[in-house]
Structures are given as C-alpha cells and as structure tokens.
mmCIF file with all atom_site columns, C-alpha atoms and ligand atoms in Angstrom:
data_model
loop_
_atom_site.group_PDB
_atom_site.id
_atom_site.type_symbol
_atom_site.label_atom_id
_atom_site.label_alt_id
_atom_site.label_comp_id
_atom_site.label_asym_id
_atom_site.label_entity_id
_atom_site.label_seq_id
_atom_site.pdbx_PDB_ins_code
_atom_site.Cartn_x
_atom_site.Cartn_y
_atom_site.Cartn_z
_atom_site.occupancy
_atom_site.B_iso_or_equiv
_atom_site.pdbx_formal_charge
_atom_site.auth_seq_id
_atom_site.auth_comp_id
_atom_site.auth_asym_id
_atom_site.auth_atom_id
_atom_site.pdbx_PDB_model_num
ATOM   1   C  CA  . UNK A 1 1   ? 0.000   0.000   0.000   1.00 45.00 ? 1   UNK A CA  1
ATOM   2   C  CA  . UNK A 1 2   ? 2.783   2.642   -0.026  1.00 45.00 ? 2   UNK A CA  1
ATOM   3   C  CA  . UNK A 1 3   ? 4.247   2.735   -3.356  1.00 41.00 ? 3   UNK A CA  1
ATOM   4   C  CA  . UNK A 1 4   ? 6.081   5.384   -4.649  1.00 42.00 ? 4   UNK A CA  1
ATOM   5   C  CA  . UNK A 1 5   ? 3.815   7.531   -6.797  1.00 41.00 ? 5   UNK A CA  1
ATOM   6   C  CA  . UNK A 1 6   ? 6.132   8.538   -9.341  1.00 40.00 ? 6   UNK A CA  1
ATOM   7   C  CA  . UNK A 1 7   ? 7.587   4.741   -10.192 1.00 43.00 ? 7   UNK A CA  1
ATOM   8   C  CA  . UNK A 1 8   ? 6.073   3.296   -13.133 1.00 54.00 ? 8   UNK A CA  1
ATOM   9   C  CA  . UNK A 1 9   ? 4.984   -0.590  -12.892 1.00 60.00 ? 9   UNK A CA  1
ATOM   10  C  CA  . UNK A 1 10  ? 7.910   -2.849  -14.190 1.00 85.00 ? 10  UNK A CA  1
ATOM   11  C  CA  . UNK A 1 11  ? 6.268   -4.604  -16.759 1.00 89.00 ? 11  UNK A CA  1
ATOM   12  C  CA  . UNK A 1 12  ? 8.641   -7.312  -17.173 1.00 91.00 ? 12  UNK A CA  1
ATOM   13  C  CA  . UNK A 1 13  ? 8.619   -8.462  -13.883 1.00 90.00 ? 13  UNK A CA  1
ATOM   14  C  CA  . UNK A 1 14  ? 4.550   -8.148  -14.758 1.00 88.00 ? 14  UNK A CA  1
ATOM   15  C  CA  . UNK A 1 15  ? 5.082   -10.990 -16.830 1.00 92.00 ? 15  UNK A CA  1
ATOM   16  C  CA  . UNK A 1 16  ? 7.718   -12.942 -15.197 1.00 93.00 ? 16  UNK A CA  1
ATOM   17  C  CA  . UNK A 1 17  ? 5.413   -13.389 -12.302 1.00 91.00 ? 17  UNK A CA  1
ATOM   18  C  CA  . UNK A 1 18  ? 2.767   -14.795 -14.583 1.00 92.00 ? 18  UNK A CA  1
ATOM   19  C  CA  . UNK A 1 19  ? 5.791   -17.861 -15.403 1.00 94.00 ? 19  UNK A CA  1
ATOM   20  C  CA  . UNK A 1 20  ? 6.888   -15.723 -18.911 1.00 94.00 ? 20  UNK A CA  1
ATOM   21  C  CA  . UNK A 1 21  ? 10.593  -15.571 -19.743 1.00 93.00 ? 21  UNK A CA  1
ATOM   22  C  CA  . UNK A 1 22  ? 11.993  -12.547 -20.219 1.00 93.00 ? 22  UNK A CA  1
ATOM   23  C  CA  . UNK A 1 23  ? 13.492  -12.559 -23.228 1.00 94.00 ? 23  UNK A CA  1
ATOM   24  C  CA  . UNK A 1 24  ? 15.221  -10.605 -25.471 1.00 94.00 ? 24  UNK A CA  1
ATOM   25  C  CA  . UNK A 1 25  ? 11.964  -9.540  -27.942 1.00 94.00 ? 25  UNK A CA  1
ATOM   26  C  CA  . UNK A 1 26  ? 10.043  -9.037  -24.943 1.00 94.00 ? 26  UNK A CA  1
ATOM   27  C  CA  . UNK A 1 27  ? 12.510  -6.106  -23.777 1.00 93.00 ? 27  UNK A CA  1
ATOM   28  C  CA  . UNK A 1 28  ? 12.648  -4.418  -26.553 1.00 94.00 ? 28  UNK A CA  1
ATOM   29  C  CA  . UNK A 1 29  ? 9.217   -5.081  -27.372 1.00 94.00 ? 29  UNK A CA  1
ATOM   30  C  CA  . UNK A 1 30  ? 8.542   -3.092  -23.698 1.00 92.00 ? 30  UNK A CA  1
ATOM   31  C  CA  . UNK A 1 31  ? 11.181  -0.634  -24.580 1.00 91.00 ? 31  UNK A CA  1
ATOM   32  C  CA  . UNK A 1 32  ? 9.494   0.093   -27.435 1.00 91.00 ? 32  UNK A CA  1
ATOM   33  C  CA  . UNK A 1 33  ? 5.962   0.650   -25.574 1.00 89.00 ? 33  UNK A CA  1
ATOM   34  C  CA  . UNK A 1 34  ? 7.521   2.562   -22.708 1.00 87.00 ? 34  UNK A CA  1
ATOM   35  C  CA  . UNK A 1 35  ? 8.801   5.276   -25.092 1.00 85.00 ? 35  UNK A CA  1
ATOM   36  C  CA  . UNK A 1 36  ? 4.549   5.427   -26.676 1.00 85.00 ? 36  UNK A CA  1
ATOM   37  C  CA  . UNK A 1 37  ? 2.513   7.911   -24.356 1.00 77.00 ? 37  UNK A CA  1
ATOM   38  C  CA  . UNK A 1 38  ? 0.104   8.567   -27.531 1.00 81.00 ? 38  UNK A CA  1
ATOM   39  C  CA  . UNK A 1 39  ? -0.757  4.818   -28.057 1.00 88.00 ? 39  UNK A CA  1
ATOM   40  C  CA  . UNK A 1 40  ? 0.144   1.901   -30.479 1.00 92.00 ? 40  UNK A CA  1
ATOM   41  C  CA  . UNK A 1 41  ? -0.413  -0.596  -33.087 1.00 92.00 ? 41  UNK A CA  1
ATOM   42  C  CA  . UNK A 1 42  ? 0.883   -3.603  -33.568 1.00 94.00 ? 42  UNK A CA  1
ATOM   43  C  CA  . UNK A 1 43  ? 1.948   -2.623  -36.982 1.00 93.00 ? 43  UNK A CA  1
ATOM   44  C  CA  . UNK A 1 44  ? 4.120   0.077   -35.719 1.00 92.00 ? 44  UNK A CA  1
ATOM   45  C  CA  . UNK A 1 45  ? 5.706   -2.183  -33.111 1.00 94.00 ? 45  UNK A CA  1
ATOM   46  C  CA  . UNK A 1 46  ? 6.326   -4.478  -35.922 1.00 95.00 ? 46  UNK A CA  1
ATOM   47  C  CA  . UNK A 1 47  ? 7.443   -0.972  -38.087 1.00 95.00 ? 47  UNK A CA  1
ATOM   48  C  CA  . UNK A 1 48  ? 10.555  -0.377  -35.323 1.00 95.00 ? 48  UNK A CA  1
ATOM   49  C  CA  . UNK A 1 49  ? 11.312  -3.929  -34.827 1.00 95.00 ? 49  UNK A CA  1
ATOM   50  C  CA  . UNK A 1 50  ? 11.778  -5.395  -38.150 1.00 95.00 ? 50  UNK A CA  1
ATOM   51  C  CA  . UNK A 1 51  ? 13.971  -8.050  -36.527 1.00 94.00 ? 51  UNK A CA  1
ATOM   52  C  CA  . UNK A 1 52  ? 11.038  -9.274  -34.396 1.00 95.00 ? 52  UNK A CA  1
ATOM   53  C  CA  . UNK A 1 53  ? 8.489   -11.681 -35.795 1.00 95.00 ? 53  UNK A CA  1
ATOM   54  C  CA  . UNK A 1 54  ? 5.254   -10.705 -35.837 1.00 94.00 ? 54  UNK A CA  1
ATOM   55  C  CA  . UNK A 1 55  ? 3.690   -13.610 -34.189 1.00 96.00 ? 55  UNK A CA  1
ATOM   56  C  CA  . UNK A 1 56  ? 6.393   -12.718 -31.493 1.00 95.00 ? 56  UNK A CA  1
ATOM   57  C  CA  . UNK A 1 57  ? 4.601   -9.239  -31.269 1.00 96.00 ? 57  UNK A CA  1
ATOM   58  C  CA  . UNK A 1 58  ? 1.406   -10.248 -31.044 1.00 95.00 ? 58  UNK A CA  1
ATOM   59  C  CA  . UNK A 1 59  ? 1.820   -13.274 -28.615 1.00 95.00 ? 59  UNK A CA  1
ATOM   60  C  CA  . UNK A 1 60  ? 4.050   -10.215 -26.110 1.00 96.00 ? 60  UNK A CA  1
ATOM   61  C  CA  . UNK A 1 61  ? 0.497   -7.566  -26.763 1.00 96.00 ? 61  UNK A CA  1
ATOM   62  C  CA  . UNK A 1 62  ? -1.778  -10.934 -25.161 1.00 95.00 ? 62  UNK A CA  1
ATOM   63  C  CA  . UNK A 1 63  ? 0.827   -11.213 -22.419 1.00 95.00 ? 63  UNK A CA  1
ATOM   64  C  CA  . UNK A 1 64  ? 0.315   -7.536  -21.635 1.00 94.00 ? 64  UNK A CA  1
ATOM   65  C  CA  . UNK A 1 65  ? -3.123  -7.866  -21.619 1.00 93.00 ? 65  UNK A CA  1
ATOM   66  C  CA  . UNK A 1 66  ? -3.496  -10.689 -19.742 1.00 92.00 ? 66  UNK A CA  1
ATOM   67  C  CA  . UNK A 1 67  ? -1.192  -9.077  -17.383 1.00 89.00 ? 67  UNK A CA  1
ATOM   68  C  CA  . UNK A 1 68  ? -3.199  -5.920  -17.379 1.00 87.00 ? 68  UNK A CA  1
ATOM   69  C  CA  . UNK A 1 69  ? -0.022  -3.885  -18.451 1.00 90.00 ? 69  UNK A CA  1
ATOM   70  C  CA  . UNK A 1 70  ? -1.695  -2.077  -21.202 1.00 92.00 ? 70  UNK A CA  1
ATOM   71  C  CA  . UNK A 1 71  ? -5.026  -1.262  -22.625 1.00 93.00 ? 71  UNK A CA  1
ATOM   72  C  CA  . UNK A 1 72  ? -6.765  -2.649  -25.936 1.00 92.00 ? 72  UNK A CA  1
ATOM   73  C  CA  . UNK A 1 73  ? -8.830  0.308   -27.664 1.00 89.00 ? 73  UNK A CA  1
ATOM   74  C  CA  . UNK A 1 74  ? -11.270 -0.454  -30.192 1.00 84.00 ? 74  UNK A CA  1
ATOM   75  C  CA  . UNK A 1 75  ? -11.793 2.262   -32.948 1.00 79.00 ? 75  UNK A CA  1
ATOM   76  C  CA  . UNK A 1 76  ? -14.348 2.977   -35.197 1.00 74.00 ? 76  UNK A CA  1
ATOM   77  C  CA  . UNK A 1 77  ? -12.262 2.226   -38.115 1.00 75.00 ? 77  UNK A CA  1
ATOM   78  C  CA  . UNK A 1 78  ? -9.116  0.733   -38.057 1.00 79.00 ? 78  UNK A CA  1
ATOM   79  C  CA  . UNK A 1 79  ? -6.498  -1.888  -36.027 1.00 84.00 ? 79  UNK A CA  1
ATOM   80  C  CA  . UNK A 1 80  ? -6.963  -2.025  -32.276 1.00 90.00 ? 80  UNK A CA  1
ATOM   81  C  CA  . UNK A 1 81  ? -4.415  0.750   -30.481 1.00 90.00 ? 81  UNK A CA  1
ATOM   82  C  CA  . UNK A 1 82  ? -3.113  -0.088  -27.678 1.00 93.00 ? 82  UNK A CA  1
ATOM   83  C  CA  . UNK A 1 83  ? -1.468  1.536   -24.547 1.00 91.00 ? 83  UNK A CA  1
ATOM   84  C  CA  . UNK A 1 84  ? 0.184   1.738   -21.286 1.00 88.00 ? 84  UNK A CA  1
ATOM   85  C  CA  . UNK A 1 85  ? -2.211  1.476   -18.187 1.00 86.00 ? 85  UNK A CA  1
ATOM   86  C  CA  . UNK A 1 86  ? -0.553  4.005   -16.089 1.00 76.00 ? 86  UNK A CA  1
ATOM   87  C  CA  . UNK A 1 87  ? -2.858  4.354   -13.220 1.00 75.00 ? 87  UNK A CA  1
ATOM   88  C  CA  . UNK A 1 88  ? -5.321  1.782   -11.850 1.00 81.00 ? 88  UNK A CA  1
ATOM   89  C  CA  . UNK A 1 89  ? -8.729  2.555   -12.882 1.00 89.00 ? 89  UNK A CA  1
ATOM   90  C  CA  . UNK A 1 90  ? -9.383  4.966   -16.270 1.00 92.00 ? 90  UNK A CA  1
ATOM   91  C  CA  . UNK A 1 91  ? -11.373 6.145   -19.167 1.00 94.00 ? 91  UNK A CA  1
ATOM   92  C  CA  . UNK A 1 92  ? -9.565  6.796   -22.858 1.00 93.00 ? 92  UNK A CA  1
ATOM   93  C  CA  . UNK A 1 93  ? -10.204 9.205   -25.390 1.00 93.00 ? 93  UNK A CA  1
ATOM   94  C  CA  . UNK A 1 94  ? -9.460  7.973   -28.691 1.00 91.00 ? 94  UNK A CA  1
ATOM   95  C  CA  . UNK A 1 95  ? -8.895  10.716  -31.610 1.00 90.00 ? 95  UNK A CA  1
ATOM   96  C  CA  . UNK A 1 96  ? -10.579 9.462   -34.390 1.00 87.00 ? 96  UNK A CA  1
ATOM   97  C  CA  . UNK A 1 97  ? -8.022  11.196  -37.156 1.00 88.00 ? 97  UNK A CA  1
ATOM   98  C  CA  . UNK A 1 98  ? -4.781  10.153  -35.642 1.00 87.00 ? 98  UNK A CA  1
ATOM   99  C  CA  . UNK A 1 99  ? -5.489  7.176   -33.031 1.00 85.00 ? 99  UNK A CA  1
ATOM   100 C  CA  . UNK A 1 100 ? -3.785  9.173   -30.160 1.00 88.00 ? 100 UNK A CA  1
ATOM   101 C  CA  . UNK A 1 101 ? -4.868  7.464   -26.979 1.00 90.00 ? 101 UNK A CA  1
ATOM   102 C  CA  . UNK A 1 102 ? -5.444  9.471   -23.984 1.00 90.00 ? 102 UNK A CA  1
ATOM   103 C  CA  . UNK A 1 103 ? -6.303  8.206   -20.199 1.00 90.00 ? 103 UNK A CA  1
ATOM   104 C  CA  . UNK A 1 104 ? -8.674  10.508  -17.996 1.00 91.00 ? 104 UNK A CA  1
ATOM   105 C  CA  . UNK A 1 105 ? -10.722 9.475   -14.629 1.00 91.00 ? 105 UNK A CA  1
ATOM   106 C  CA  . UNK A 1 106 ? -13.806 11.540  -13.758 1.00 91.00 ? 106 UNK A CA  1
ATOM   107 C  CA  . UNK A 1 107 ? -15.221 11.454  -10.293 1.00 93.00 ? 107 UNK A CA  1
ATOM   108 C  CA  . UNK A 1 108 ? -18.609 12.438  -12.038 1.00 94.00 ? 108 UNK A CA  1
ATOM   109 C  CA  . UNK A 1 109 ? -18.645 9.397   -14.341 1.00 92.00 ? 109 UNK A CA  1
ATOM   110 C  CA  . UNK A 1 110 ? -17.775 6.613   -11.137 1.00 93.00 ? 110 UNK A CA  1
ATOM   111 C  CA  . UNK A 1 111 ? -21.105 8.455   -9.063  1.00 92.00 ? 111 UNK A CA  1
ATOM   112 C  CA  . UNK A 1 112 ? -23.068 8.321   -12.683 1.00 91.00 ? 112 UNK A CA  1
ATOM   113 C  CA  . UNK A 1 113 ? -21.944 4.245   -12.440 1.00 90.00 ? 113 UNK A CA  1
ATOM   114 C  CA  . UNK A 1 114 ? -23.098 3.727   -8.986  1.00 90.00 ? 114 UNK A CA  1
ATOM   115 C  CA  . UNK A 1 115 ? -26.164 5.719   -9.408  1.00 91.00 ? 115 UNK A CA  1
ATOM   116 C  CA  . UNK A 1 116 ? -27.459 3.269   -12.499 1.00 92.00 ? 116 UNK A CA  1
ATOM   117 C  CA  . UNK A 1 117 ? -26.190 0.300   -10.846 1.00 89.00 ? 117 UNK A CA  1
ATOM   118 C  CA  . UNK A 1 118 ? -29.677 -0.109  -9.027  1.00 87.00 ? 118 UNK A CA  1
ATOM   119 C  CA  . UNK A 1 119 ? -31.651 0.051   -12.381 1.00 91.00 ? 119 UNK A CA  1
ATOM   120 C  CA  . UNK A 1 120 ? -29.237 -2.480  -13.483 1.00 91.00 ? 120 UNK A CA  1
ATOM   121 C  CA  . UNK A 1 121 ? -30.168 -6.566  -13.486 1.00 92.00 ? 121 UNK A CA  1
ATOM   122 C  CA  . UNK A 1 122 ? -27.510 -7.803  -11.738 1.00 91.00 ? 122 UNK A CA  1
ATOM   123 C  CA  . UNK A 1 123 ? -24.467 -6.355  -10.422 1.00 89.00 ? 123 UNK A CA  1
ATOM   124 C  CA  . UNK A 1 124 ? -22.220 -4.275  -12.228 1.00 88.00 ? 124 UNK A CA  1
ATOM   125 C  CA  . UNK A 1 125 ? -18.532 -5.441  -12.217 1.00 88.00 ? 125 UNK A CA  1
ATOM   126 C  CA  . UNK A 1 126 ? -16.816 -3.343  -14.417 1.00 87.00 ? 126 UNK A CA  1
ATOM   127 C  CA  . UNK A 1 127 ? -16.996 -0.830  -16.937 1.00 91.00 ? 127 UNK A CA  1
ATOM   128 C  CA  . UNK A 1 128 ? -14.925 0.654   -20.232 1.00 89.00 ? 128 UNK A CA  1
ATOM   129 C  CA  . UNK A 1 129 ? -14.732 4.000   -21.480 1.00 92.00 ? 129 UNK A CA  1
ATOM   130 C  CA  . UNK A 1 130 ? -13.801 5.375   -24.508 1.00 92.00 ? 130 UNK A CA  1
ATOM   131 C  CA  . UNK A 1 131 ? -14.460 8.777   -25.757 1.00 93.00 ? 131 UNK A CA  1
ATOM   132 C  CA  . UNK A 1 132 ? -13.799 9.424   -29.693 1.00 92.00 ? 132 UNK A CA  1
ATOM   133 C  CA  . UNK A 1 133 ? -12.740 12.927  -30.134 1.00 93.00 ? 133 UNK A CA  1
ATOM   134 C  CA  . UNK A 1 134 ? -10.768 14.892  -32.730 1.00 94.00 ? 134 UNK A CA  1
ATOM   135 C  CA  . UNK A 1 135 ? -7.285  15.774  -30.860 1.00 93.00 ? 135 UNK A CA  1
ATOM   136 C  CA  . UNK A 1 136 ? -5.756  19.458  -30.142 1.00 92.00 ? 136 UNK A CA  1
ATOM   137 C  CA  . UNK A 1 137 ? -3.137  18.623  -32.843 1.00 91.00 ? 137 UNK A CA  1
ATOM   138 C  CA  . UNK A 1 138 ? -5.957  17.623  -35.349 1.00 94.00 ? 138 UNK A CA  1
ATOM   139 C  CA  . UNK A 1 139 ? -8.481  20.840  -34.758 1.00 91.00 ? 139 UNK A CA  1
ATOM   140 C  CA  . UNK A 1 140 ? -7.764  23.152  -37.815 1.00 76.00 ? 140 UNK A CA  1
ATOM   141 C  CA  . UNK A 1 141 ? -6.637  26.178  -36.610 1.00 67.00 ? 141 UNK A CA  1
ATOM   142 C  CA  . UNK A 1 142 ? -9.312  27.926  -38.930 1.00 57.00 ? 142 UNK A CA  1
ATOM   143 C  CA  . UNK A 1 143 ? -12.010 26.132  -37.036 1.00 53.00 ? 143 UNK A CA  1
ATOM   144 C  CA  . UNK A 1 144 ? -13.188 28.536  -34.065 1.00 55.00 ? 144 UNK A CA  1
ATOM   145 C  CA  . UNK A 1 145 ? -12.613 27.305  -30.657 1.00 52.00 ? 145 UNK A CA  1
ATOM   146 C  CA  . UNK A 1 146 ? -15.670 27.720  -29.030 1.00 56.00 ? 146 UNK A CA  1
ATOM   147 C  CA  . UNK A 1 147 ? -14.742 25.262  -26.139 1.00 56.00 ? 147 UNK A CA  1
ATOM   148 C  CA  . UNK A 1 148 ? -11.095 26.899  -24.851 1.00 52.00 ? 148 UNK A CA  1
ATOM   149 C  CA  . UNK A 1 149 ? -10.657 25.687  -21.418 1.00 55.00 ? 149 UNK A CA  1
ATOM   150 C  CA  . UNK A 1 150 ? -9.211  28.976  -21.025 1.00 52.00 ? 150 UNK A CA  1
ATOM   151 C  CA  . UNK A 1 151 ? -5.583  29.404  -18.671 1.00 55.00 ? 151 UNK A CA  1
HETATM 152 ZN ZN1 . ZN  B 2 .   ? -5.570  2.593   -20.423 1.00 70.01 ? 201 ZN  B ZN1 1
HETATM 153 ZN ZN1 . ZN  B 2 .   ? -5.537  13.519  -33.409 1.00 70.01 ? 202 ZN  B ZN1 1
HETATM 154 ZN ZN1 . ZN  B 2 .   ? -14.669 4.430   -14.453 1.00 70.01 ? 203 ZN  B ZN1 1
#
C-alpha cells in the first residue's frame, strides 16, 4: 500500500510473475511501448522492430493484456491501439483522425456508475470508457474554438 507515486509498474517483472521468460523480444518489445505515451499498433511495433516476428509481437500484446499492463482500444475504423495502463482505474479518449490514446478518470462518471447500478439486473462489475474525439493537434486552426478551457 505505499508505493512510490512517481515509479512506473515494471512490466517485465509483470510478466515474469505470470511464469513468462523474459526474453530478449520481450525487452525491446517493452522498450518500445515505454517510449509510446500517444498509443500503439501492432503494426508500428512491428514498423521499429523489423527483426522481431510478428507472431512474437502479437503473442508479447496478449501477455500484456493478460497481465493488465496495457489497454486494448477499439476504434471505429481501423487496427486495435493499444497503450500503457498508467494508473489503476481509467477512461480513454481515442482521436478518431490520428489514433492518439489518452487516459482521464472523472469522479462524475464513477457516481453516474453507482447511481445506475440499481436500475441495473444484476451487479455491475466493471466498466470501459472510450471517448472518440478529434485531438488538439488535429483541430484546424481555422475552425473557431468555441470550447477553450481557457488558462
Ligand atoms: Zn488505459
Ligand atoms: Zn488527433
Ligand atoms: Zn470508471
């Protein structure tokens, strides 16, 4: 229960625990992922790492998951993305132009959860967010900004 806040999860020994080797693919598979705030595909893994098979890549990406080291994203059109899980429970957006992956938790959307749960057959487990949004970097700058967040 007392963690450091600022230390990231190792994600090898993630999956060393769970009886996987660590091998040399893995790491620089990781390497590659730890250097990927925006998100990933597994065709861009494959892109950097021409040496590693891709069966290699996608066997490490159901590791990960399994592990609950990253995050699978569904889009609307296109591969899956995927990307680190940095903190414990969180929502994504998803930018629907360039596939950048964000992570954001809202107080308002747990209470919203808990509030439905009792209209709900059953119990409610779990849930999965993902907002689809156009990105800062993908708003023309011609478009007016009607929703600044201001300073
Ligand atoms: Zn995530
Ligand atoms: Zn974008
Ligand atoms: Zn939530």
């Amino acid at each position: 229960m007392n963690a450091p806040v600022t230390s990231r999860p190792d994600i090898m020994a993630a999956l060393e625990d769970r009886g996987h080797r660590s091998t040399a693919p893995r790491r620089a598979i990781i390497r590659i992922l730890e250097g990927k705030q925006e998100g990933f595909t597994a065709e861009e893994i494959g892109k950097e790492l021409p040496d590693v098979g891709r069966a290699t890549i996608f066997r490490t990406i159901k590791l990960l998951l399994e592990a609950d080291a990253i995050c699978k994203l569904n889009l609307i059109n296109g591969a899956p993305r995927y990307s680190l899980s940095r903190v414990e429970h969180h929502h994504h957006t998803v930018c629907v132009r360039c596939g950048n992956v964000g992570e954001f938790r809202a107080a308002t959307v747990e209470r919203l959860m808990r509030a439905i749960g009792s209209d709900i057959p059953g119990k409610i487990v779990g849930h999965r967010i993902e907002l689809y949004v156009t990105c800062r970097q993908c708003m023309t700058p011609d478009q007016p900004s009607r929703n600044s967040e201001g300073p």
